[in-house]
PDB file of C-alpha atoms in Angstrom:
ATOM      1  CA  MET O   1     -13.190 -18.275  -3.356  1.00 69.00           C
ATOM      2  CA  LYS O   2     -13.561 -17.041   0.279  1.00 83.00           C
ATOM      3  CA  ASN O   3     -15.885 -14.137   0.986  1.00 94.00           C
ATOM      4  CA  ILE O   4     -13.978 -11.003   1.927  1.00 95.00           C
ATOM      5  CA  ASP O   5     -14.897  -8.994   4.809  1.00 96.00           C
ATOM      6  CA  GLN O   6     -14.715  -5.403   3.301  1.00 95.00           C
ATOM      7  CA  ARG O   7     -15.122  -3.507   6.468  1.00 95.00           C
ATOM      8  CA  THR O   8     -12.404  -5.315   8.298  1.00 97.00           C
ATOM      9  CA  THR O   9     -10.083  -5.218   5.165  1.00 97.00           C
ATOM     10  CA  PHE O  10     -10.674  -1.536   4.996  1.00 97.00           C
ATOM     11  CA  LYS O  11      -9.604  -1.212   8.664  1.00 97.00           C
ATOM     12  CA  ASN O  12      -6.584  -3.258   8.071  1.00 98.00           C
ATOM     13  CA  VAL O  13      -5.508  -1.342   5.116  1.00 98.00           C
ATOM     14  CA  SER O  14      -6.195   2.098   6.651  1.00 96.00           C
ATOM     15  CA  LYS O  15      -4.075   1.117   9.839  1.00 97.00           C
ATOM     16  CA  PHE O  16      -1.409  -0.100   7.460  1.00 97.00           C
ATOM     17  CA  LEU O  17      -1.273   2.959   5.441  1.00 96.00           C
ATOM     18  CA  LYS O  18      -1.578   5.277   8.159  1.00 93.00           C
ATOM     19  CA  SER O  19       0.781   4.048  10.735  1.00 93.00           C
ATOM     20  CA  THR O  20       2.978   0.917   9.624  1.00 95.00           C
ATOM     21  CA  ILE O  21       4.050   2.422   6.460  1.00 95.00           C
ATOM     22  CA  ASN O  22       5.491   5.336   8.250  1.00 94.00           C
ATOM     23  CA  ASN O  23       7.608   2.945  10.219  1.00 94.00           C
ATOM     24  CA  LEU O  24       8.815   1.278   7.151  1.00 94.00           C
ATOM     25  CA  LEU O  25       9.537   4.454   5.419  1.00 95.00           C
ATOM     26  CA  ASN O  26      11.482   5.617   8.509  1.00 94.00           C
ATOM     27  CA  LEU O  27      13.556   2.492   8.633  1.00 92.00           C
ATOM     28  CA  THR O  28      14.562   2.726   4.948  1.00 90.00           C
ATOM     29  CA  GLY O  29      14.976   6.504   4.862  1.00 91.00           C
ATOM     30  CA  MET O  30      12.262   6.995   2.312  1.00 92.00           C
ATOM     31  CA  HIS O  31       9.308   9.366   2.304  1.00 92.00           C
ATOM     32  CA  LYS O  32       5.575   8.873   1.250  1.00 92.00           C
ATOM     33  CA  ALA O  33       6.371  11.008  -1.968  1.00 91.00           C
ATOM     34  CA  ASP O  34       8.681   8.153  -2.804  1.00 89.00           C
ATOM     35  CA  LEU O  35       5.775   5.765  -3.142  1.00 91.00           C
ATOM     36  CA  LYS O  36       3.997   7.687  -6.023  1.00 88.00           C
ATOM     37  CA  GLN O  37       6.715   6.652  -8.505  1.00 82.00           C
ATOM     38  CA  PRO O  38       8.489   3.456  -9.073  1.00 80.00           C
ATOM     39  CA  ILE O  39      11.302   2.826  -6.480  1.00 71.00           C
ATOM     40  CA  SER O  40      14.637   2.403  -7.965  1.00 64.00           C
ATOM     41  CA  ASN O  41      17.358   0.766  -5.798  1.00 60.00           C
ATOM     42  CA  ASP O  42      20.443  -0.058  -7.581  1.00 57.00           C
ATOM     43  CA  LEU O  43      21.516  -2.684  -5.065  1.00 57.00           C
ATOM     44  CA  SER O  44      23.548  -4.898  -7.581  1.00 60.00           C
ATOM     45  CA  ASN O  45      26.889  -4.488  -5.579  1.00 64.00           C
ATOM     46  CA  VAL O  46      25.320  -5.306  -2.220  1.00 66.00           C
ATOM     47  CA  ASN O  47      25.441  -8.470  -0.500  1.00 71.00           C
ATOM     48  CA  LYS O  48      21.772  -9.143   0.270  1.00 66.00           C
ATOM     49  CA  ASP O  49      22.645 -11.995   2.501  1.00 74.00           C
ATOM     50  CA  ASP O  50      24.520  -9.602   5.003  1.00 79.00           C
ATOM     51  CA  PRO O  51      22.685  -9.980   8.317  1.00 77.00           C
ATOM     52  CA  ALA O  52      23.144  -6.422   8.920  1.00 73.00           C
ATOM     53  CA  LEU O  53      21.133  -5.600   5.773  1.00 84.00           C
ATOM     54  CA  LYS O  54      18.490  -8.298   5.731  1.00 85.00           C
ATOM     55  CA  GLU O  55      15.839  -6.232   7.711  1.00 88.00           C
ATOM     56  CA  TYR O  56      16.528  -3.160   5.391  1.00 87.00           C
ATOM     57  CA  PHE O  57      16.009  -5.355   2.383  1.00 88.00           C
ATOM     58  CA  TYR O  58      12.648  -6.820   3.596  1.00 91.00           C
ATOM     59  CA  TYR O  59      11.318  -3.362   4.453  1.00 93.00           C
ATOM     60  CA  ALA O  60      12.511  -1.876   1.185  1.00 91.00           C
ATOM     61  CA  SER O  61      10.873  -4.918  -0.663  1.00 92.00           C
ATOM     62  CA  VAL O  62       7.605  -4.392   1.104  1.00 95.00           C
ATOM     63  CA  LEU O  63       7.465  -0.673   0.193  1.00 96.00           C
ATOM     64  CA  ASN O  64       8.280  -1.610  -3.450  1.00 94.00           C
ATOM     65  CA  CYS O  65       5.123  -3.948  -3.270  1.00 96.00           C
ATOM     66  CA  VAL O  66       3.134  -1.062  -1.732  1.00 97.00           C
ATOM     67  CA  GLN O  67       4.197   1.074  -4.644  1.00 96.00           C
ATOM     68  CA  LYS O  68       3.181  -1.479  -7.256  1.00 96.00           C
ATOM     69  CA  ALA O  69       0.026  -2.158  -5.817  1.00 97.00           C
ATOM     70  CA  LEU O  70      -0.987   1.411  -5.629  1.00 97.00           C
ATOM     71  CA  ASP O  71       0.402   2.092  -9.202  1.00 96.00           C
ATOM     72  CA  ASN O  72      -1.586  -0.638 -10.657  1.00 97.00           C
ATOM     73  CA  MET O  73      -5.047  -0.042  -8.980  1.00 97.00           C
ATOM     74  CA  THR O  74      -8.005   1.139 -11.171  1.00 97.00           C
ATOM     75  CA  GLU O  75      -9.145   4.709 -10.898  1.00 95.00           C
ATOM     76  CA  PRO O  76     -10.605   6.368  -9.033  1.00 96.00           C
ATOM     77  CA  CYS O  77      -9.573   4.168  -6.238  1.00 97.00           C
ATOM     78  CA  LYS O  78      -5.938   4.718  -6.950  1.00 97.00           C
ATOM     79  CA  GLN O  79      -6.434   8.447  -6.877  1.00 96.00           C
ATOM     80  CA  ILE O  80      -8.493   8.335  -3.782  1.00 97.00           C
ATOM     81  CA  LEU O  81      -6.030   6.015  -1.730  1.00 97.00           C
ATOM     82  CA  ILE O  82      -3.002   8.125  -2.631  1.00 96.00           C
ATOM     83  CA  LYS O  83      -4.603  11.412  -1.775  1.00 96.00           C
ATOM     84  CA  ARG O  84      -5.992   9.982   1.501  1.00 95.00           C
ATOM     85  CA  TYR O  85      -3.033   8.040   2.715  1.00 95.00           C
ATOM     86  CA  LEU O  86       0.222   9.560   0.934  1.00 95.00           C
ATOM     87  CA  ASP O  87      -0.943  13.264   0.715  1.00 95.00           C
ATOM     88  CA  ASP O  88      -2.888  13.037   4.228  1.00 95.00           C
ATOM     89  CA  LEU O  89      -5.976  14.641   2.804  1.00 95.00           C
ATOM     90  CA  THR O  90      -9.464  14.316   4.470  1.00 93.00           C
ATOM     91  CA  SER O  91     -12.314  12.631   2.743  1.00 91.00           C
ATOM     92  CA  GLU O  92     -13.877  16.103   2.028  1.00 93.00           C
ATOM     93  CA  ARG O  93     -10.667  17.397   0.473  1.00 95.00           C
ATOM     94  CA  VAL O  94     -10.374  14.310  -1.657  1.00 96.00           C
ATOM     95  CA  ALA O  95     -13.890  14.653  -2.764  1.00 95.00           C
ATOM     96  CA  LEU O  96     -13.319  18.390  -3.697  1.00 95.00           C
ATOM     97  CA  SER O  97     -10.037  17.599  -5.611  1.00 95.00           C
ATOM     98  CA  ILE O  98     -11.603  14.952  -7.833  1.00 95.00           C
ATOM     99  CA  ASN O  99     -14.951  16.320  -8.162  1.00 94.00           C
ATOM    100  CA  LEU O 100     -16.903  13.359  -6.480  1.00 94.00           C
ATOM    101  CA  SER O 101     -19.305  13.464  -3.618  1.00 94.00           C
ATOM    102  CA  ALA O 102     -17.993  12.414  -0.045  1.00 91.00           C
ATOM    103  CA  THR O 103     -20.367   9.429  -0.245  1.00 93.00           C
ATOM    104  CA  SER O 104     -18.620   8.370  -3.474  1.00 94.00           C
ATOM    105  CA  VAL O 105     -15.183   8.736  -1.994  1.00 95.00           C
ATOM    106  CA  ASP O 106     -16.089   6.671   0.952  1.00 93.00           C
ATOM    107  CA  ARG O 107     -17.529   4.007  -1.342  1.00 94.00           C
ATOM    108  CA  TYR O 108     -14.452   3.925  -3.473  1.00 96.00           C
ATOM    109  CA  SER O 109     -12.167   4.004  -0.569  1.00 95.00           C
ATOM    110  CA  SER O 110     -13.728   0.968   0.753  1.00 95.00           C
ATOM    111  CA  HIS O 111     -13.648  -0.836  -2.733  1.00 96.00           C
ATOM    112  CA  GLY O 112     -10.183   0.477  -3.210  1.00 97.00           C
ATOM    113  CA  ALA O 113      -8.905  -0.848   0.247  1.00 97.00           C
ATOM    114  CA  VAL O 114      -9.895  -4.507  -0.949  1.00 97.00           C
ATOM    115  CA  GLU O 115      -8.143  -3.893  -4.215  1.00 98.00           C
ATOM    116  CA  PHE O 116      -5.091  -2.635  -2.699  1.00 98.00           C
ATOM    117  CA  ALA O 117      -4.906  -5.496  -0.236  1.00 98.00           C
ATOM    118  CA  GLN O 118      -5.295  -8.031  -3.022  1.00 98.00           C
ATOM    119  CA  ARG O 119      -2.688  -6.453  -5.279  1.00 98.00           C
ATOM    120  CA  PHE O 120      -0.362  -5.935  -2.246  1.00 98.00           C
ATOM    121  CA  ILE O 121      -0.384  -9.669  -1.495  1.00 98.00           C
ATOM    122  CA  TYR O 122      -0.018 -10.426  -5.203  1.00 98.00           C
ATOM    123  CA  TYR O 123       3.180  -8.221  -5.517  1.00 97.00           C
ATOM    124  CA  GLN O 124       4.676  -9.764  -2.257  1.00 97.00           C
ATOM    125  CA  GLN O 125       4.117 -13.222  -3.475  1.00 97.00           C
ATOM    126  CA  ILE O 126       5.468 -12.640  -7.111  1.00 96.00           C
ATOM    127  CA  ASN O 127       8.611 -10.726  -5.599  1.00 92.00           C
ATOM    128  CA  HIS O 128       9.121 -13.512  -2.902  1.00 93.00           C
ATOM    129  CA  VAL O 129       8.671 -11.272   0.182  1.00 93.00           C
ATOM    130  CA  THR O 130       8.545 -13.294   3.351  1.00 93.00           C
ATOM    131  CA  PRO O 131       6.871 -12.955   5.786  1.00 95.00           C
ATOM    132  CA  LEU O 132       3.908 -11.985   3.890  1.00 96.00           C
ATOM    133  CA  ILE O 133       1.702  -9.114   5.156  1.00 97.00           C
ATOM    134  CA  ASP O 134      -1.875 -10.110   4.327  1.00 97.00           C
ATOM    135  CA  LEU O 135      -4.344  -7.257   4.864  1.00 98.00           C
ATOM    136  CA  VAL O 136      -7.399  -9.241   3.557  1.00 97.00           C
ATOM    137  CA  ALA O 137      -9.915 -10.173   6.085  1.00 97.00           C
ATOM    138  CA  TYR O 138     -12.413 -12.942   5.382  1.00 95.00           C
ATOM    139  CA  LYS O 139     -15.778 -13.737   6.734  1.00 91.00           C
TER     140      LYS O 139
END
């Protein structure tokens, strides 16, 4: 197993959850709050091979993987990432809301970013999302 560069992975996840995610949400007509619960798209009657819809399905699939990765994270990392990136709270506000020190929130944020990145790639792989977005950085 390769050694993960935790600092760079944290930066990758942070950038993805702060900016890239907003673009994906805008392109699919979704909102950050939609990522806090399972995404249900009844697309059974839609031709997924329609070139006009291919991009939409890719973006929606990526967001579905984001939701699954977040939903299956361990606590308190899950709670911290949701509050930081979906609720747009500062580290200090997150710390107050879950009764942890700011130092603990920062430490869990770093560990949580690695956990999110690994789970995110896993859900993309099992859902056959291509191209994959790999946020994990290695030393």
